[in-house]
Amino acid sequence: EKHPDCPGLNWVVDDATHMQFQDQSFDVVMDKSLLDCVFHVKNFDDSILRFLREVKRVLRHSPNSIAVFLTAAPPQEVMPYLEWKAGAGWQVEQDELTVEVDDQSRVAKGAVAVGRSDPPLE
């Protein structure tokens, strides 16, 4: 079993475009490279939108909720999806990620895009 020293950690295999979780199940959603992979499938535009809508659906509507997308894709490719294509309600920030490789600090080629889910409009 992976990471038996982390009680409460569950590994789940699921379809990121149609997750099994209830609405507003999580305070934090973290993506490490799935968005990058989806850019390389047929009809990627539709797949990316379905993935981001699912992230938004399972993320709690709270000022403290956050979705983090770690991506190596160029910001000009990713940011339009996070800023407007996935629908209203994301406050998006972009930053570079500094990583340690072979005892040297390097800035990752891509960006870290962070979106917060605003409360739903009523």
XYZ file of N, CA and C in Angstrom:
366
model
N 0.853 -1.176 0.000
C 0.000 0.000 0.000
C 0.898 1.238 0.000
N 0.565 2.184 -0.846
C 1.340 3.424 -0.908
C 1.060 4.297 0.312
N 2.086 4.836 0.869
C 2.015 5.811 1.966
C 1.132 5.362 3.132
N 1.435 4.217 3.763
C 0.633 3.772 4.908
C 0.772 4.707 6.109
N 1.778 5.576 6.091
C 1.988 6.515 7.187
C 1.110 7.764 7.076
N 0.222 7.804 6.089
C -0.673 8.954 5.883
C -2.126 8.519 6.084
N -2.597 8.494 7.325
C -3.982 8.076 7.554
C -4.963 9.028 6.857
N -5.996 8.466 6.305
C -7.008 9.266 5.624
C -6.711 9.531 4.159
N -5.552 9.116 3.698
C -5.202 9.305 2.289
C -5.758 8.131 1.499
N -6.604 8.427 0.528
C -7.205 7.398 -0.311
C -6.822 7.633 -1.760
N -6.438 6.570 -2.444
C -6.122 6.636 -3.868
C -7.367 6.217 -4.641
N -7.787 7.035 -5.580
C -8.993 6.775 -6.352
C -8.667 6.885 -7.835
N -9.099 5.910 -8.609
C -8.988 5.984 -10.064
C -10.345 6.446 -10.570
N -10.356 7.507 -11.350
C -11.631 8.096 -11.768
C -11.446 8.795 -13.112
N -12.539 9.155 -13.730
C -12.550 9.925 -14.971
C -12.590 11.404 -14.587
N -11.534 12.138 -14.885
C -11.429 13.540 -14.480
C -12.465 14.430 -15.156
N -13.098 13.933 -16.214
C -14.136 14.727 -16.883
C -15.538 14.363 -16.414
N -15.617 13.372 -15.520
C -16.906 12.956 -14.958
C -16.637 12.243 -13.621
N -16.298 13.031 -12.596
C -15.870 12.478 -11.319
C -17.039 11.923 -10.514
N -16.727 10.934 -9.685
C -17.736 10.275 -8.868
C -18.066 11.038 -7.581
N -17.381 12.126 -7.305
C -17.556 12.853 -6.056
C -18.779 13.758 -6.092
N -19.324 14.021 -4.901
C -20.460 14.928 -4.757
C -20.022 16.362 -5.059
N -20.977 17.219 -5.374
C -20.705 18.637 -5.553
C -20.056 19.187 -4.280
N -19.126 20.106 -4.449
C -18.472 20.814 -3.352
C -17.857 19.864 -2.315
N -17.155 18.848 -2.770
C -16.559 17.848 -1.882
C -15.189 18.260 -1.321
N -14.491 19.185 -1.970
C -13.103 19.453 -1.616
C -12.819 20.933 -1.420
N -11.916 21.216 -0.479
C -11.410 22.575 -0.289
C -10.241 22.854 -1.226
N -9.515 21.796 -1.602
C -8.345 21.934 -2.469
C -8.414 20.872 -3.565
N -8.189 21.305 -4.789
C -8.027 20.381 -5.915
C -6.661 20.680 -6.519
N -5.871 19.629 -6.698
C -4.511 19.795 -7.209
C -4.348 18.977 -8.483
N -3.911 19.624 -9.535
C -3.618 18.933 -10.795
C -2.142 19.062 -11.085
N -1.488 17.917 -11.249
C -0.087 17.931 -11.645
C 0.022 17.246 -12.997
N -0.045 18.036 -14.038
C 0.216 17.615 -15.417
C -0.942 16.960 -16.156
N -2.082 16.739 -15.531
C -3.209 16.192 -16.304
C -3.617 17.175 -17.396
N -3.672 18.435 -17.050
C -4.013 19.456 -18.048
C -3.045 19.404 -19.225
N -1.754 19.201 -18.937
C -0.758 19.077 -20.009
C -1.092 17.911 -20.930
N -1.452 16.782 -20.327
C -1.768 15.583 -21.119
C -2.990 15.797 -21.999
N -3.993 16.465 -21.465
C -5.248 16.646 -22.204
C -5.038 17.509 -23.442
N -4.048 18.381 -23.426
C -3.752 19.195 -24.600
C -3.320 18.348 -25.794
N -3.005 17.072 -25.564
C -2.499 16.210 -26.633
C -3.486 15.135 -27.080
N -4.757 15.255 -26.716
C -5.759 14.284 -27.161
C -6.625 14.914 -28.243
N -7.312 14.060 -28.998
C -8.249 14.580 -29.996
C -9.338 15.357 -29.270
N -9.846 16.382 -29.901
C -10.904 17.216 -29.318
C -10.493 17.739 -27.947
N -9.237 18.160 -27.819
C -8.735 18.578 -26.512
C -9.522 19.743 -25.928
N -10.030 20.628 -26.755
C -10.773 21.781 -26.251
C -11.958 21.322 -25.405
N -12.734 20.398 -25.930
C -13.895 19.876 -25.206
C -13.464 19.140 -23.944
N -12.407 18.339 -24.024
C -11.930 17.576 -22.863
C -11.435 18.497 -21.754
N -10.705 19.536 -22.120
C -10.213 20.488 -21.121
C -11.377 21.183 -20.440
N -12.354 21.607 -21.217
C -13.511 22.290 -20.623
C -14.281 21.373 -19.678
N -14.460 20.112 -20.064
C -15.164 19.172 -19.180
C -14.375 18.935 -17.901
N -13.056 18.815 -18.004
C -12.208 18.627 -16.827
C -12.315 19.831 -15.896
N -12.173 21.038 -16.431
C -12.221 22.235 -15.590
C -13.590 22.445 -14.966
N -14.649 22.109 -15.683
C -15.999 22.220 -15.103
C -16.182 21.230 -13.952
N -15.594 20.046 -14.085
C -15.659 19.058 -13.007
C -14.874 19.533 -11.787
N -13.704 20.109 -12.015
C -12.931 20.657 -10.902
C -13.754 21.711 -10.187
N -14.362 22.572 -10.949
C -15.188 23.634 -10.371
C -16.387 23.048 -9.608
N -16.961 21.994 -10.122
C -18.128 21.369 -9.482
C -17.760 20.744 -8.131
N -16.626 20.047 -8.050
C -16.267 19.352 -6.806
C -15.570 20.269 -5.799
N -15.171 21.458 -6.216
C -14.517 22.413 -5.326
C -15.577 23.176 -4.531
N -15.368 23.266 -3.218
C -16.317 24.013 -2.374
C -16.356 25.475 -2.807
N -17.538 26.057 -2.748
C -17.703 27.472 -3.068
C -17.386 28.271 -1.809
N -16.126 28.595 -1.658
C -15.645 29.282 -0.469
C -14.445 30.125 -0.854
N -14.267 31.277 -0.200
C -13.080 32.082 -0.494
C -11.779 31.357 -0.144
N -11.866 30.323 0.689
C -10.676 29.575 1.086
C -10.415 28.361 0.208
N -11.301 28.055 -0.719
C -11.106 26.918 -1.622
C -10.173 27.321 -2.751
N -9.398 26.350 -3.197
C -8.416 26.674 -4.226
C -8.177 25.458 -5.128
N -7.973 25.726 -6.388
C -7.554 24.701 -7.344
C -6.199 25.124 -7.882
N -5.250 24.206 -7.858
C -3.897 24.503 -8.309
C -3.591 23.615 -9.502
N -3.148 24.213 -10.581
C -2.806 23.492 -11.795
C -1.318 23.675 -12.056
N -0.544 22.621 -11.846
C 0.884 22.660 -12.138
C 1.049 22.178 -13.572
N 1.520 23.060 -14.427
C 1.559 22.743 -15.842
C 2.846 23.219 -16.485
N 3.311 22.466 -17.432
C 4.467 22.884 -18.221
C 4.031 23.532 -19.532
N 2.733 23.561 -19.772
C 2.220 24.183 -20.990
C 2.474 25.689 -20.940
N 2.700 26.293 -22.071
C 2.912 27.744 -22.100
C 1.693 28.479 -21.542
N 1.923 29.512 -20.745
C 0.805 30.256 -20.156
C -0.227 30.729 -21.175
N 0.234 31.113 -22.378
C -0.721 31.601 -23.378
C -1.696 30.509 -23.830
N -1.344 29.240 -23.618
C -2.261 28.144 -23.939
C -3.218 27.846 -22.791
N -2.717 27.887 -21.573
C -3.501 27.474 -20.407
C -4.414 28.573 -19.874
N -3.897 29.782 -19.791
C -4.631 30.857 -19.132
C -6.001 31.142 -19.736
N -6.187 31.121 -21.056
C -7.541 31.370 -21.570
C -8.588 30.384 -21.028
N -8.193 29.150 -20.827
C -9.135 28.164 -20.280
C -9.489 28.497 -18.841
N -8.496 28.860 -18.065
C -8.749 29.155 -16.659
C -9.458 30.490 -16.486
N -9.174 31.445 -17.348
C -9.727 32.789 -17.185
C -11.149 32.936 -17.719
N -11.458 32.297 -18.843
C -12.790 32.544 -19.381
C -13.448 31.346 -20.037
N -12.716 30.428 -20.624
C -13.363 29.334 -21.344
C -14.118 28.372 -20.434
N -13.653 28.211 -19.208
C -14.316 27.287 -18.285
C -15.520 27.933 -17.608
N -15.797 29.173 -17.894
C -16.952 29.844 -17.316
C -16.551 30.823 -16.232
N -17.501 31.649 -15.844
C -17.241 32.682 -14.840
C -16.981 32.054 -13.477
N -16.348 32.834 -12.623
C -16.171 32.400 -11.252
C -14.764 32.026 -10.856
N -13.801 32.115 -11.774
C -12.412 31.828 -11.424
C -11.667 33.139 -11.259
N -10.918 33.259 -10.174
C -9.961 34.340 -10.014
C -8.607 33.690 -10.251
N -7.920 34.102 -11.263
C -6.732 33.371 -11.699
C -5.471 34.192 -11.472
N -4.463 33.520 -10.931
C -3.133 34.092 -10.785
C -2.164 33.148 -11.481
N -1.095 33.695 -11.974
C -0.079 32.893 -12.653
C 1.268 33.186 -12.027
N 2.060 32.155 -11.858
C 3.381 32.339 -11.285
C 4.311 31.288 -11.855
N 5.592 31.528 -11.782
C 6.573 30.531 -12.201
C 6.960 29.694 -10.997
N 7.369 28.504 -11.239
C 7.749 27.571 -10.197
C 9.256 27.355 -10.254
N 9.925 27.579 -9.147
C 11.361 27.326 -9.074
C 11.571 25.937 -8.493
N 12.355 25.144 -9.163
C 12.593 23.770 -8.730
C 14.090 23.533 -8.547
N 14.416 22.589 -7.679
C 15.809 22.193 -7.469
C 16.108 20.983 -8.350
N 17.097 21.113 -9.233
C 17.524 20.009 -10.079
C 19.042 19.922 -9.985
N 19.530 18.773 -9.545
C 20.980 18.579 -9.418
C 21.623 19.699 -8.605
N 21.005 20.024 -7.468
C 21.514 21.052 -6.551
C 21.557 22.450 -7.164
N 20.794 22.685 -8.204
C 20.718 24.006 -8.817
C 19.259 24.427 -8.892
N 18.989 25.680 -8.593
C 17.627 26.202 -8.723
C 17.373 26.573 -10.169
N 16.257 26.136 -10.682
C 15.874 26.473 -12.052
C 14.410 26.867 -12.063
N 14.090 27.774 -12.924
C 12.698 28.162 -13.090
C 12.073 27.210 -14.088
N 10.949 26.616 -13.698
C 10.262 25.691 -14.588
C 9.821 26.434 -15.837
N 9.786 25.723 -16.953
C 9.432 26.345 -18.229
C 7.989 26.832 -18.237
N 7.137 26.113 -17.559
C 5.724 26.474 -17.561
C 5.374 27.381 -16.403
N 4.122 27.455 -16.120
C 3.614 28.330 -15.069
C 2.775 27.517 -14.099
N 2.553 28.085 -12.949
C 1.605 27.531 -12.004
C 0.382 28.435 -12.071
N -0.723 27.892 -12.437
C -1.953 28.676 -12.517
C -2.835 28.302 -11.339
N -3.321 29.286 -10.632
C -4.114 29.038 -9.432
C -5.478 29.683 -9.623
N -6.523 28.913 -9.435
C -7.874 29.448 -9.558
C -8.644 29.276 -8.276
N -9.370 30.262 -7.885
C -10.249 30.155 -6.725
C -11.676 30.186 -7.236
N -12.504 29.388 -6.613
C -13.896 29.331 -7.037
C -14.707 30.344 -6.255
N -15.323 31.257 -6.951
C -16.210 32.210 -6.294
C -17.492 31.513 -5.880
N -18.201 32.089 -4.898
C -19.508 31.514 -4.558
C -20.425 31.519 -5.780
N -21.338 30.556 -5.870
C -22.233 30.518 -7.022
C -23.137 31.731 -7.066
N -23.475 32.155 -8.265
C -24.421 33.262 -8.410
C -25.823 32.767 -8.070
N -26.543 33.574 -7.324
C -27.909 33.153 -6.967
C -28.916 34.118 -7.516
